[in-house]
PDB file of C-alpha atoms in Angstrom:
ATOM      1  CA  LYS A 746      90.123 119.365  98.087  1.00 55.00           C
ATOM      2  CA  THR A 747      92.151 118.817  94.817  1.00 52.00           C
ATOM      3  CA  SER A 748      92.755 121.027  91.874  1.00 62.00           C
ATOM      4  CA  SER A 749      92.123 118.368  89.259  1.00 75.00           C
ATOM      5  CA  THR A 750      89.358 115.688  88.843  1.00 86.00           C
ATOM      6  CA  ALA A 751      89.517 112.572  90.844  1.00 90.00           C
ATOM      7  CA  GLN A 752      90.086 109.457  88.672  1.00 88.00           C
ATOM      8  CA  ILE A 753      90.595 106.549  90.996  1.00 94.00           C
ATOM      9  CA  VAL A 754      90.233 105.802  94.774  1.00 97.00           C
ATOM     10  CA  ARG A 755      91.824 102.838  96.609  1.00 97.00           C
ATOM     11  CA  PHE A 756      92.093 101.934 100.354  1.00 97.00           C
ATOM     12  CA  HIS A 757      95.222 100.703 101.996  1.00 97.00           C
ATOM     13  CA  PRO A 758      94.861  97.028 102.972  1.00 95.00           C
ATOM     14  CA  THR A 759      95.827  97.398 106.630  1.00 95.00           C
ATOM     15  CA  ARG A 760      96.111 101.130 107.638  1.00 95.00           C
ATOM     16  CA  PRO A 761      93.540 103.885 107.565  1.00 96.00           C
ATOM     17  CA  PHE A 762      94.884 105.338 104.377  1.00 96.00           C
ATOM     18  CA  LEU A 763      93.114 106.353 101.196  1.00 96.00           C
ATOM     19  CA  PHE A 764      94.767 106.658  97.876  1.00 97.00           C
ATOM     20  CA  LEU A 765      93.276 109.250  95.593  1.00 96.00           C
ATOM     21  CA  ALA A 766      94.589 109.587  91.994  1.00 95.00           C
ATOM     22  CA  SER A 767      93.851 112.705  90.017  1.00 93.00           C
ATOM     23  CA  GLN A 768      94.993 113.129  86.443  1.00 91.00           C
ATOM     24  CA  HIS A 769      98.625 113.766  87.305  1.00 92.00           C
ATOM     25  CA  HIS A 770      99.161 113.088  91.043  1.00 94.00           C
ATOM     26  CA  VAL A 771      98.294 110.518  93.807  1.00 96.00           C
ATOM     27  CA  ARG A 772      97.478 111.930  97.178  1.00 96.00           C
ATOM     28  CA  VAL A 773      97.657 109.676 100.390  1.00 96.00           C
ATOM     29  CA  TYR A 774      95.209 110.608 103.032  1.00 96.00           C
ATOM     30  CA  ASN A 775      95.291 109.485 106.704  1.00 96.00           C
ATOM     31  CA  LEU A 776      91.580 108.967 107.430  1.00 96.00           C
ATOM     32  CA  ALA A 777      92.183 108.613 111.200  1.00 96.00           C
ATOM     33  CA  GLU A 778      94.063 111.949 111.452  1.00 95.00           C
ATOM     34  CA  GLN A 779      92.011 113.478 108.521  1.00 94.00           C
ATOM     35  CA  LYS A 780      95.034 114.944 106.862  1.00 95.00           C
ATOM     36  CA  ILE A 781      97.123 114.460 103.672  1.00 95.00           C
ATOM     37  CA  VAL A 782     100.286 112.264 104.246  1.00 94.00           C
ATOM     38  CA  LYS A 783     101.975 112.259 100.882  1.00 94.00           C
ATOM     39  CA  LYS A 784     101.622 113.736  97.415  1.00 95.00           C
ATOM     40  CA  LEU A 785     103.095 111.327  94.761  1.00 95.00           C
ATOM     41  CA  THR A 786     104.224 112.423  91.389  1.00 94.00           C
ATOM     42  CA  PRO A 787     104.368 109.397  89.020  1.00 93.00           C
ATOM     43  CA  GLY A 788     105.214 111.668  86.019  1.00 90.00           C
ATOM     44  CA  CYS A 789     102.319 110.562  83.894  1.00 90.00           C
ATOM     45  CA  LYS A 790     100.264 112.863  81.625  1.00 90.00           C
ATOM     46  CA  PHE A 791      96.991 111.183  82.508  1.00 93.00           C
ATOM     47  CA  ILE A 792      96.430 108.379  85.122  1.00 95.00           C
ATOM     48  CA  SER A 793      94.231 105.582  83.924  1.00 95.00           C
ATOM     49  CA  SER A 794      94.446 102.934  86.703  1.00 96.00           C
ATOM     50  CA  MET A 795      95.950 102.222  90.037  1.00 97.00           C
ATOM     51  CA  ASP A 796      96.273  99.276  92.429  1.00 97.00           C
ATOM     52  CA  VAL A 797      97.692  98.916  95.918  1.00 97.00           C
ATOM     53  CA  HIS A 798     100.143  96.104  96.664  1.00 96.00           C
ATOM     54  CA  PRO A 799      98.842  93.584  99.392  1.00 95.00           C
ATOM     55  CA  SER A 800     101.672  94.891 101.681  1.00 92.00           C
ATOM     56  CA  GLY A 801     100.339  98.386 101.262  1.00 93.00           C
ATOM     57  CA  ASP A 802     103.836  99.854 100.703  1.00 92.00           C
ATOM     58  CA  HIS A 803     103.765  99.852  96.880  1.00 94.00           C
ATOM     59  CA  LEU A 804     101.508 101.234  94.212  1.00 96.00           C
ATOM     60  CA  LEU A 805     101.017 100.354  90.553  1.00 97.00           C
ATOM     61  CA  ILE A 806      99.967 103.178  88.328  1.00 97.00           C
ATOM     62  CA  GLY A 807      98.941 102.902  84.658  1.00 96.00           C
ATOM     63  CA  SER A 808      98.633 105.858  82.373  1.00 96.00           C
ATOM     64  CA  TYR A 809      97.239 106.836  79.040  1.00 95.00           C
ATOM     65  CA  ASP A 810     100.613 107.855  77.917  1.00 94.00           C
ATOM     66  CA  ARG A 811     101.822 104.193  77.744  1.00 94.00           C
ATOM     67  CA  LYS A 812     103.597 104.036  81.163  1.00 95.00           C
ATOM     68  CA  THR A 813     103.258 101.778  84.141  1.00 96.00           C
ATOM     69  CA  CYS A 814     104.778 103.216  87.257  1.00 96.00           C
ATOM     70  CA  TRP A 815     105.879 101.232  90.325  1.00 96.00           C
ATOM     71  CA  MET A 816     105.732 103.471  93.314  1.00 95.00           C
ATOM     72  CA  ASP A 817     107.588 102.530  96.603  1.00 93.00           C
ATOM     73  CA  LEU A 818     106.088 104.686  99.258  1.00 91.00           C
ATOM     74  CA  ASP A 819     109.172 104.312 101.400  1.00 88.00           C
ATOM     75  CA  LEU A 820     111.563 105.655  98.666  1.00 88.00           C
ATOM     76  CA  GLY A 821     109.824 108.912  97.999  1.00 88.00           C
ATOM     77  CA  GLU A 822     107.394 110.849  95.769  1.00 93.00           C
ATOM     78  CA  LYS A 823     108.792 109.735  92.415  1.00 95.00           C
ATOM     79  CA  PRO A 824     108.449 106.191  90.779  1.00 94.00           C
ATOM     80  CA  TYR A 825     110.816 103.458  91.785  1.00 94.00           C
ATOM     81  CA  ARG A 826     110.487 102.065  88.264  1.00 94.00           C
ATOM     82  CA  VAL A 827     108.714 103.203  85.052  1.00 95.00           C
ATOM     83  CA  LEU A 828     107.891 100.553  82.565  1.00 95.00           C
ATOM     84  CA  ARG A 829     107.315 101.728  78.847  1.00 95.00           C
ATOM     85  CA  ASN A 830     106.485  98.503  76.987  1.00 93.00           C
ATOM     86  CA  HIS A 831     103.195  99.363  75.366  1.00 94.00           C
ATOM     87  CA  ALA A 832     102.563 101.134  72.001  1.00 93.00           C
ATOM     88  CA  LYS A 833      99.113 102.481  73.087  1.00 94.00           C
ATOM     89  CA  ALA A 834      97.362 103.595  76.212  1.00 94.00           C
ATOM     90  CA  ILE A 835      97.379 101.449  79.285  1.00 96.00           C
ATOM     91  CA  ARG A 836      93.787 100.850  80.545  1.00 95.00           C
ATOM     92  CA  SER A 837      94.278  98.694  83.682  1.00 96.00           C
ATOM     93  CA  CYS A 838      97.055  97.356  85.856  1.00 97.00           C
ATOM     94  CA  ALA A 839      96.835  95.273  88.996  1.00 97.00           C
ATOM     95  CA  PHE A 840      98.886  93.211  91.639  1.00 97.00           C
ATOM     96  CA  HIS A 841      97.955  89.552  92.303  1.00 97.00           C
ATOM     97  CA  LYS A 842      96.705  89.468  95.849  1.00 95.00           C
ATOM     98  CA  LYS A 843      98.615  86.328  96.814  1.00 95.00           C
ATOM     99  CA  LEU A 844     101.320  85.674  94.299  1.00 95.00           C
ATOM    100  CA  PRO A 845     104.370  87.961  93.410  1.00 96.00           C
ATOM    101  CA  LEU A 846     102.847  88.862  90.000  1.00 96.00           C
ATOM    102  CA  PHE A 847     101.448  91.933  88.486  1.00 97.00           C
ATOM    103  CA  ALA A 848     100.225  92.823  84.941  1.00 97.00           C
ATOM    104  CA  ASP A 849      98.985  95.663  82.787  1.00 96.00           C
ATOM    105  CA  VAL A 850      96.701  95.691  79.746  1.00 96.00           C
ATOM    106  CA  SER A 851      96.597  98.149  76.816  1.00 94.00           C
ATOM    107  CA  ASP A 852      94.793  99.383  73.703  1.00 93.00           C
ATOM    108  CA  ASP A 853      97.662  97.665  71.693  1.00 92.00           C
ATOM    109  CA  LEU A 854      95.933  94.318  72.412  1.00 92.00           C
ATOM    110  CA  THR A 855      98.658  93.058  74.746  1.00 93.00           C
ATOM    111  CA  SER A 856      98.938  92.055  78.367  1.00 94.00           C
ATOM    112  CA  HIS A 857     102.341  92.205  80.017  1.00 96.00           C
ATOM    113  CA  VAL A 858     102.804  89.921  83.047  1.00 96.00           C
ATOM    114  CA  TYR A 859     105.674  90.553  85.453  1.00 96.00           C
ATOM    115  CA  HIS A 860     107.111  88.969  88.425  1.00 96.00           C
ATOM    116  CA  GLY A 861     107.189  91.627  91.175  1.00 94.00           C
ATOM    117  CA  GLN A 862     108.945  90.428  94.341  1.00 92.00           C
ATOM    118  CA  VAL A 863     108.825  92.549  97.415  1.00 90.00           C
ATOM    119  CA  PHE A 864     111.282  91.947 100.263  1.00 87.00           C
ATOM    120  CA  ASP A 865     110.715  92.116 103.987  1.00 82.00           C
ATOM    121  CA  ASP A 866     114.297  93.516 104.194  1.00 80.00           C
ATOM    122  CA  LEU A 867     113.938  97.342 103.791  1.00 72.00           C
ATOM    123  CA  SER A 868     117.466  97.583 102.510  1.00 76.00           C
ATOM    124  CA  LYS A 869     116.446  95.685  99.296  1.00 84.00           C
ATOM    125  CA  ASN A 870     114.348  97.181  96.655  1.00 85.00           C
ATOM    126  CA  ALA A 871     111.541  95.466  94.833  1.00 88.00           C
ATOM    127  CA  LEU A 872     112.604  92.939  92.029  1.00 92.00           C
ATOM    128  CA  ILE A 873     110.755  93.305  88.708  1.00 93.00           C
ATOM    129  CA  VAL A 874     111.168  90.647  86.061  1.00 95.00           C
ATOM    130  CA  PRO A 875     109.055  90.414  82.795  1.00 94.00           C
ATOM    131  CA  VAL A 876     107.419  87.043  82.603  1.00 95.00           C
ATOM    132  CA  LYS A 877     105.191  86.942  79.486  1.00 95.00           C
ATOM    133  CA  ILE A 878     103.522  89.116  76.828  1.00 94.00           C
ATOM    134  CA  LEU A 879     100.003  87.830  75.977  1.00 91.00           C
ATOM    135  CA  ARG A 880      98.765  88.905  72.511  1.00 86.00           C
ATOM    136  CA  ASN A 881      96.145  88.366  69.752  1.00 71.00           C
ATOM    137  CA  TYR A 882      93.280  87.208  71.866  1.00 79.00           C
ATOM    138  CA  HIS A 883      91.169  90.503  71.589  1.00 80.00           C
ATOM    139  CA  SER A 884      90.337  92.676  68.745  1.00 79.00           C
ATOM    140  CA  THR A 885      90.169  96.504  68.491  1.00 78.00           C
ATOM    141  CA  GLU A 886      86.852  98.347  68.499  1.00 80.00           C
ATOM    142  CA  LYS A 887      86.961 102.087  67.723  1.00 82.00           C
ATOM    143  CA  LEU A 888      90.673 102.129  68.581  1.00 81.00           C
ATOM    144  CA  ILE A 889      90.142 100.699  72.053  1.00 88.00           C
ATOM    145  CA  GLY A 890      91.641  97.372  72.838  1.00 89.00           C
ATOM    146  CA  ILE A 891      91.651  95.627  76.283  1.00 91.00           C
ATOM    147  CA  VAL A 892      89.690  97.761  78.812  1.00 91.00           C
ATOM    148  CA  ASP A 893      90.207  95.847  82.023  1.00 94.00           C
ATOM    149  CA  MET A 894      91.773  93.004  83.818  1.00 95.00           C
ATOM    150  CA  GLN A 895      91.530  91.156  87.084  1.00 96.00           C
ATOM    151  CA  TRP A 896      93.635  88.371  88.679  1.00 97.00           C
ATOM    152  CA  HIS A 897      92.052  85.144  90.080  1.00 96.00           C
ATOM    153  CA  PRO A 898      92.086  85.308  93.837  1.00 95.00           C
ATOM    154  CA  GLU A 899      94.241  82.223  94.262  1.00 95.00           C
ATOM    155  CA  LEU A 900      95.610  80.983  90.992  1.00 95.00           C
ATOM    156  CA  PRO A 901      97.984  82.780  88.520  1.00 96.00           C
ATOM    157  CA  TRP A 902      95.085  83.162  85.979  1.00 96.00           C
ATOM    158  CA  LEU A 903      94.544  86.667  84.286  1.00 95.00           C
ATOM    159  CA  ILE A 904      91.027  87.627  83.264  1.00 95.00           C
ATOM    160  CA  THR A 905      90.768  90.349  80.630  1.00 94.00           C
ATOM    161  CA  ALA A 906      87.879  92.179  79.190  1.00 92.00           C
ATOM    162  CA  GLY A 907      88.086  93.769  75.803  1.00 89.00           C
ATOM    163  CA  ALA A 908      86.273  96.494  73.780  1.00 90.00           C
ATOM    164  CA  ASP A 909      85.187  93.689  71.483  1.00 89.00           C
ATOM    165  CA  ASN A 910      82.760  92.361  74.294  1.00 89.00           C
ATOM    166  CA  LEU A 911      84.951  89.303  74.988  1.00 90.00           C
ATOM    167  CA  VAL A 912      86.298  88.230  78.397  1.00 92.00           C
ATOM    168  CA  GLN A 913      89.285  86.017  78.163  1.00 91.00           C
ATOM    169  CA  VAL A 914      90.792  83.854  80.871  1.00 92.00           C
ATOM    170  CA  MET A 915      94.564  83.317  80.430  1.00 90.00           C
ATOM    171  CA  THR A 916      95.604  80.159  82.429  1.00 89.00           C
ATOM    172  CA  ASP A 917      99.003  79.435  80.798  1.00 79.00           C
ATOM    173  CA  ILE A 918     101.099  82.196  82.502  1.00 77.00           C
TER     174      ILE A 918
END
């Protein structure tokens, strides 16, 4: 039971864990033991999106207060890195399932693409490098810009959906 409304639910890719994002926190539940394992505090006013890295050790959290938080589950309850690169609310963020890429999309009509390298050596933290900012391919409808995004399963192609009822495929990343 949580004190605030559930926003997003994601499964861990390899372990029996469930990630439940409320407006301000992310709780990690062990489904096999039926207990809470962690309570993460990304420091966001209102969580809008969440994705789990294919390794299962990292979370990407987007928020309506223009932040994207990279959470390393091994480092603690606070974000490893907070990215503040958008002028308006972040609607969606996601890791690529096979390539070391992640992106976020916003109401400011931009998509930010990053290289996010995770190392097998636990003594090294994740490497986050901005790659590209994609702009001017959607238009605003009632102050809402790009509402969702998805990566192609194999290729570095970003598919975005806007409030203008257009779906765009970005192949030049």
